[in-house]
Amino acid sequence: MKTRLASLLQQAISSLQANGWLPEELSVDVQIGHARDAAHGDFTCNVAMMLAKPAKKNPRQIAEAIIQHLPDDKNVSKVEIAGPGFINFFINPESQNTIINTILEQGSAFGTSNIANGKKVQVEFVSANPTGPLHVGHGRGAAYGATVSNLLSAIGYDVHREYYVNDAGRQMDILAASVWLRYLEQCGETITFPSNGYKGDYVLDIASDIKKQNGDAFKATTADVFNNIPADEPAGGDKEKHIDALINNAKTILGEDNYKHVFDTALNSILSDIREDLKGFGVNYDNWFSERSLMDNKAISTAIKKLKDSGHMYQKEGAWWFKSTTFGDEKDRVVIRDNGQTTYFASDIAYHLHTLDRGYDIVDIWGSDHHGYVPRVKAALQAMGADPSRLTVLLVQFAVLYKNGEKMQMSTRSGQFVTLRELRDEIGSDAARYFYVVRKAEQHMDFDLDLATSQSNENPLFYVQYAHARICSVLRLLKEKNISYSPNDGLVHVDKLAESHETSLIDALNRYPEKLTQAAQQYEPHQLTHYLRELAHLFHSYYNSHKFIIDDKELMQARLVLIISTKQVIHNGLNLLGVNAPESM
RNA sequence: GCGCUCGUAGCUCAGCUGGAUAGAGUGUCGGCUUCCGAAGCCGAAGGUCGUGGGUUCGACUCCCGCCGAGCGCACCA
């Protein structure tokens, strides 16, 4: 309807330009908005005010002229000028009502479109280091990423969901060392656990699994393990140097194969836990992409070669640097360390290049603490001759957690965190999924665990689900009473729906496709949750003031198709959010 | 110090990319069920949109300066 009105206005303006009343060279961007107040009609346009200055005319005069040249349209019942120069459109109720027919025809596809025309896009999200279970901080990225993927898919993108697994690098070595030390403890050794090691209970579990599987095969004495190790931080030393030395000793003592065994056991154990957790959260991936695979298939070396060939690399103090400042980054970045190892950044460049080469545009969803990372990745893509605008990075703020009124620090390292799984057990995946996306992503979010768990009934999700269940309940009663329902009868008499509750509800249904499109294009699931809340509210309000099962059969059938359409839209919306639409609660 | 994100009702947050009288939830107060589910509905109170300037027909929205919060500023990932 918006585009239709816009084209009507465009025609009017063009004819005014043709007869010289308006200057020819005017560039017009006709924007149609929804009227906030019913007294202002259904749609409103401010183009007359926008034109006032360039045309050097009074906005109300312009509006008057535009209206006179507006082509007739059967959907428009009335056009008015209001306020400083708004053009307000009143839409025929009959044309609004046809949405019910559309919804019933399209069913679960209603609202979706092919705006993106099958364009390939990869959404990469969560991608937490496999050094521990997911905590509630990761949950927000998971819910947000999954929903954004669904939204993009709904407007016609070919969406590829990917989890980038950081299975290479120092953090994983620290994990492997932590597991091995716990294992040695279980073999009877007395260990002073490094302050920089992973202290969570899951490390103990992995260690005891290894003990069960392999017995004493990886055993070593404490004296050997701590031979030639610089002091840890509590003893006045450097915790980073301490743990790095421990890792080195572990590698030497265990040998390559055994070390790899411990390493891989830890990795696989945690990764499969993460997979299961996300699956239970309704978050599914098309691919789990291994960072190590980039090294194996030379993707990293080819990316680096590309950078070198482009002339944007230089050597300094034994390391290779990428001159990212050329592309607006605040400083240059190391790609190959002086010890010959490539950095995480090198992997990431290769990963992004590889993904673009696979034909995907990229949507990365990162925690906001990585925001400083964006310019250097874009810089690298540009340096390699790729179009940096093909990469969109969406930043998700961390939720600030409160428990017992106190702020909680989440740290995988210290082992102090609330896991995503615990949250799901407490409030359920549906409530958690909804709760996470009800605020926009860049908004700092206060997450009161006590509120979320003890008063779960206050979760706004239940309000929406309840509307759906209520409609199902009406339909159940209909069946019990053996009253026949005919969609065709309803559609024939849809014009009997003239109560204000009914027209508002129909108006809301009309807005759904546009709302969905906008939420997807702007990567903003919260727009959809707010819409669903409003839709549910309009329904509850309607429900409280009118009965659906009534003696007037024609009106009853009309009301039934209306509430069934409403049920369908709620269902479609919740489905995109990864949330169930229950028949009863 | 520099950069990014933010500051809207007691609390948690929207505000359709510059439009008409700034809106919801929650909390507080007052009403509504012989009738399809009261996890609901209706109403009231509650605001200097952090602050001071600027841009224009018009600013919560855009620009600049302050104040405050979170996060970044590694040869970690």
JSON list of C-alpha atoms (C1' of nucleotides) in Angstrom, two decimals, chain A residues 36 44 46 49 86 88 129 171 317 331 334 337-338 344 369-371 373 397 439-440 442-446 457 463 466 470 473 477 518 526 533 537 540-541 543-544 546-549 584-585, chain B residues 2-8 11-27 32 35-42 56-58 60 69-77:
[
{"chain": "A", "resi": 36, "resn": "ARG", "atom": "CA", "xyz": [0.04, 7.70, 14.58]},
{"chain": "A", "resi": 44, "resn": "THR", "atom": "CA", "xyz": [0.63, 10.20, 5.93]},
{"chain": "A", "resi": 46, "resn": "ASN", "atom": "CA", "xyz": [5.31, 14.97, 4.39]},
{"chain": "A", "resi": 49, "resn": "MET", "atom": "CA", "xyz": [6.88, 20.21, 3.47]},
{"chain": "A", "resi": 86, "resn": "PHE", "atom": "CA", "xyz": [0.79, 16.76, 5.88]},
{"chain": "A", "resi": 88, "resn": "ASN", "atom": "CA", "xyz": [-3.22, 12.24, 5.02]},
{"chain": "A", "resi": 129, "resn": "ASN", "atom": "CA", "xyz": [36.35, -20.29, 21.96]},
{"chain": "A", "resi": 171, "resn": "GLN", "atom": "CA", "xyz": [43.95, -20.31, 24.47]},
{"chain": "A", "resi": 317, "resn": "GLU", "atom": "CA", "xyz": [61.60, -6.42, 14.50]},
{"chain": "A", "resi": 331, "resn": "LYS", "atom": "CA", "xyz": [47.77, 1.20, 13.90]},
{"chain": "A", "resi": 334, "resn": "VAL", "atom": "CA", "xyz": [51.14, -8.13, 13.16]},
{"chain": "A", "resi": 337, "resn": "ARG", "atom": "CA", "xyz": [55.07, -13.18, 14.72]},
{"chain": "A", "resi": 338, "resn": "ASP", "atom": "CA", "xyz": [58.83, -13.09, 15.13]},
{"chain": "A", "resi": 344, "resn": "TYR", "atom": "CA", "xyz": [44.67, -15.02, 15.00]},
{"chain": "A", "resi": 369, "resn": "ASP", "atom": "CA", "xyz": [34.31, -5.95, 23.07]},
{"chain": "A", "resi": 370, "resn": "HIS", "atom": "CA", "xyz": [35.62, -6.82, 19.60]},
{"chain": "A", "resi": 371, "resn": "HIS", "atom": "CA", "xyz": [34.50, -3.60, 18.00]},
{"chain": "A", "resi": 373, "resn": "TYR", "atom": "CA", "xyz": [38.67, -5.32, 15.40]},
{"chain": "A", "resi": 397, "resn": "GLN", "atom": "CA", "xyz": [26.48, -5.65, 23.86]},
{"chain": "A", "resi": 439, "resn": "ARG", "atom": "CA", "xyz": [16.09, -5.40, 23.35]},
{"chain": "A", "resi": 440, "resn": "LYS", "atom": "CA", "xyz": [18.04, -4.12, 20.41]},
{"chain": "A", "resi": 442, "resn": "GLU", "atom": "CA", "xyz": [23.62, -2.55, 20.80]},
{"chain": "A", "resi": 443, "resn": "GLN", "atom": "CA", "xyz": [21.62, -1.68, 23.87]},
{"chain": "A", "resi": 444, "resn": "HIS", "atom": "CA", "xyz": [23.36, -2.43, 27.14]},
{"chain": "A", "resi": 445, "resn": "MET", "atom": "CA", "xyz": [21.07, -4.89, 28.80]},
{"chain": "A", "resi": 446, "resn": "ASP", "atom": "CA", "xyz": [20.50, -5.47, 32.47]},
{"chain": "A", "resi": 457, "resn": "ASN", "atom": "CA", "xyz": [5.50, -15.47, 34.32]},
{"chain": "A", "resi": 463, "resn": "TYR", "atom": "CA", "xyz": [1.58, -12.46, 26.79]},
{"chain": "A", "resi": 466, "resn": "TYR", "atom": "CA", "xyz": [-1.36, -16.51, 25.55]},
{"chain": "A", "resi": 470, "resn": "ARG", "atom": "CA", "xyz": [-6.71, -18.19, 23.55]},
{"chain": "A", "resi": 473, "resn": "SER", "atom": "CA", "xyz": [-9.13, -22.33, 22.81]},
{"chain": "A", "resi": 477, "resn": "LEU", "atom": "CA", "xyz": [-14.86, -24.77, 21.91]},
{"chain": "A", "resi": 518, "resn": "GLN", "atom": "CA", "xyz": [12.18, -3.78, 8.03]},
{"chain": "A", "resi": 526, "resn": "HIS", "atom": "CA", "xyz": [13.25, -6.43, 18.52]},
{"chain": "A", "resi": 533, "resn": "ARG", "atom": "CA", "xyz": [3.25, -7.54, 21.59]},
{"chain": "A", "resi": 537, "resn": "HIS", "atom": "CA", "xyz": [-2.63, -6.59, 22.87]},
{"chain": "A", "resi": 540, "resn": "HIS", "atom": "CA", "xyz": [-6.73, -9.42, 24.00]},
{"chain": "A", "resi": 541, "resn": "SER", "atom": "CA", "xyz": [-8.55, -6.14, 23.96]},
{"chain": "A", "resi": 543, "resn": "TYR", "atom": "CA", "xyz": [-11.44, -10.59, 23.08]},
{"chain": "A", "resi": 544, "resn": "ASN", "atom": "CA", "xyz": [-12.52, -8.76, 26.20]},
{"chain": "A", "resi": 546, "resn": "HIS", "atom": "CA", "xyz": [-16.62, -8.88, 21.91]},
{"chain": "A", "resi": 547, "resn": "LYS", "atom": "CA", "xyz": [-17.68, -12.48, 21.67]},
{"chain": "A", "resi": 548, "resn": "PHE", "atom": "CA", "xyz": [-16.79, -14.54, 18.66]},
{"chain": "A", "resi": 549, "resn": "ILE", "atom": "CA", "xyz": [-19.22, -17.44, 19.00]},
{"chain": "A", "resi": 584, "resn": "SER", "atom": "CA", "xyz": [-2.65, -24.19, 25.24]},
{"chain": "A", "resi": 585, "resn": "MET", "atom": "CA", "xyz": [-0.59, -23.03, 28.15]},
{"chain": "B", "resi": 2, "resn": "C", "atom": "C1'", "xyz": [42.17, 8.37, 21.82]},
{"chain": "B", "resi": 3, "resn": "G", "atom": "C1'", "xyz": [38.17, 5.39, 19.67]},
{"chain": "B", "resi": 4, "resn": "C", "atom": "C1'", "xyz": [33.38, 2.60, 19.67]},
{"chain": "B", "resi": 5, "resn": "U", "atom": "C1'", "xyz": [28.44, 1.93, 21.99]},
{"chain": "B", "resi": 6, "resn": "C", "atom": "C1'", "xyz": [25.09, 4.30, 25.02]},
{"chain": "B", "resi": 7, "resn": "G", "atom": "C1'", "xyz": [22.21, 8.06, 28.50]},
{"chain": "B", "resi": 8, "resn": "U", "atom": "C1'", "xyz": [14.16, 8.75, 27.34]},
{"chain": "B", "resi": 11, "resn": "C", "atom": "C1'", "xyz": [12.67, 0.38, 37.33]},
{"chain": "B", "resi": 12, "resn": "U", "atom": "C1'", "xyz": [13.51, -2.25, 32.27]},
{"chain": "B", "resi": 13, "resn": "C", "atom": "C1'", "xyz": [13.15, -0.32, 27.45]},
{"chain": "B", "resi": 14, "resn": "A", "atom": "C1'", "xyz": [10.60, 1.40, 22.33]},
{"chain": "B", "resi": 15, "resn": "G", "atom": "C1'", "xyz": [10.43, 5.74, 19.38]},
{"chain": "B", "resi": 16, "resn": "C", "atom": "C1'", "xyz": [9.19, 3.70, 12.07]},
{"chain": "B", "resi": 17, "resn": "U", "atom": "C1'", "xyz": [16.52, 6.92, 10.02]},
{"chain": "B", "resi": 18, "resn": "G", "atom": "C1'", "xyz": [13.98, 14.99, 10.75]},
{"chain": "B", "resi": 19, "resn": "G", "atom": "C1'", "xyz": [7.41, 15.18, 11.53]},
{"chain": "B", "resi": 20, "resn": "A", "atom": "C1'", "xyz": [1.62, 16.31, 14.31]},
{"chain": "B", "resi": 21, "resn": "U", "atom": "C1'", "xyz": [0.00, 15.91, 21.78]},
{"chain": "B", "resi": 22, "resn": "A", "atom": "C1'", "xyz": [7.42, 11.56, 23.34]},
{"chain": "B", "resi": 23, "resn": "G", "atom": "C1'", "xyz": [5.01, 5.68, 23.90]},
{"chain": "B", "resi": 24, "resn": "A", "atom": "C1'", "xyz": [4.94, 0.37, 25.98]},
{"chain": "B", "resi": 25, "resn": "G", "atom": "C1'", "xyz": [5.98, -3.16, 29.93]},
{"chain": "B", "resi": 26, "resn": "U", "atom": "C1'", "xyz": [6.75, -3.35, 35.07]},
{"chain": "B", "resi": 27, "resn": "G", "atom": "C1'", "xyz": [5.71, -1.02, 39.74]},
{"chain": "B", "resi": 32, "resn": "C", "atom": "C1'", "xyz": [-13.99, -4.96, 35.13]},
{"chain": "B", "resi": 35, "resn": "C", "atom": "C1'", "xyz": [-20.79, -14.77, 29.57]},
{"chain": "B", "resi": 36, "resn": "C", "atom": "C1'", "xyz": [-15.38, -18.32, 24.22]},
{"chain": "B", "resi": 37, "resn": "G", "atom": "C1'", "xyz": [-8.95, -19.11, 29.46]},
{"chain": "B", "resi": 38, "resn": "A", "atom": "C1'", "xyz": [-8.33, -12.75, 34.63]},
{"chain": "B", "resi": 39, "resn": "A", "atom": "C1'", "xyz": [-1.00, -15.39, 32.41]},
{"chain": "B", "resi": 40, "resn": "G", "atom": "C1'", "xyz": [-6.50, -10.88, 30.40]},
{"chain": "B", "resi": 41, "resn": "C", "atom": "C1'", "xyz": [-9.21, -5.92, 29.87]},
{"chain": "B", "resi": 42, "resn": "C", "atom": "C1'", "xyz": [-10.39, -0.49, 31.10]},
{"chain": "B", "resi": 56, "resn": "U", "atom": "C1'", "xyz": [15.47, 24.77, 10.19]},
{"chain": "B", "resi": 57, "resn": "C", "atom": "C1'", "xyz": [9.16, 25.54, 8.93]},
{"chain": "B", "resi": 58, "resn": "G", "atom": "C1'", "xyz": [9.97, 21.48, 12.79]},
{"chain": "B", "resi": 60, "resn": "C", "atom": "C1'", "xyz": [14.54, 12.39, 21.38]},
{"chain": "B", "resi": 69, "resn": "A", "atom": "C1'", "xyz": [28.23, 4.52, 32.16]},
{"chain": "B", "resi": 70, "resn": "G", "atom": "C1'", "xyz": [30.13, 0.08, 29.50]},
{"chain": "B", "resi": 71, "resn": "C", "atom": "C1'", "xyz": [33.80, -1.73, 26.22]},
{"chain": "B", "resi": 72, "resn": "G", "atom": "C1'", "xyz": [38.16, -1.45, 23.35]},
{"chain": "B", "resi": 73, "resn": "C", "atom": "C1'", "xyz": [43.37, 0.70, 22.34]},
{"chain": "B", "resi": 74, "resn": "A", "atom": "C1'", "xyz": [48.85, -7.00, 22.25]},
{"chain": "B", "resi": 75, "resn": "C", "atom": "C1'", "xyz": [53.94, -10.30, 18.31]},
{"chain": "B", "resi": 76, "resn": "C", "atom": "C1'", "xyz": [45.93, -13.07, 23.29]},
{"chain": "B", "resi": 77, "resn": "A", "atom": "C1'", "xyz": [42.00, -15.15, 20.87]}
]
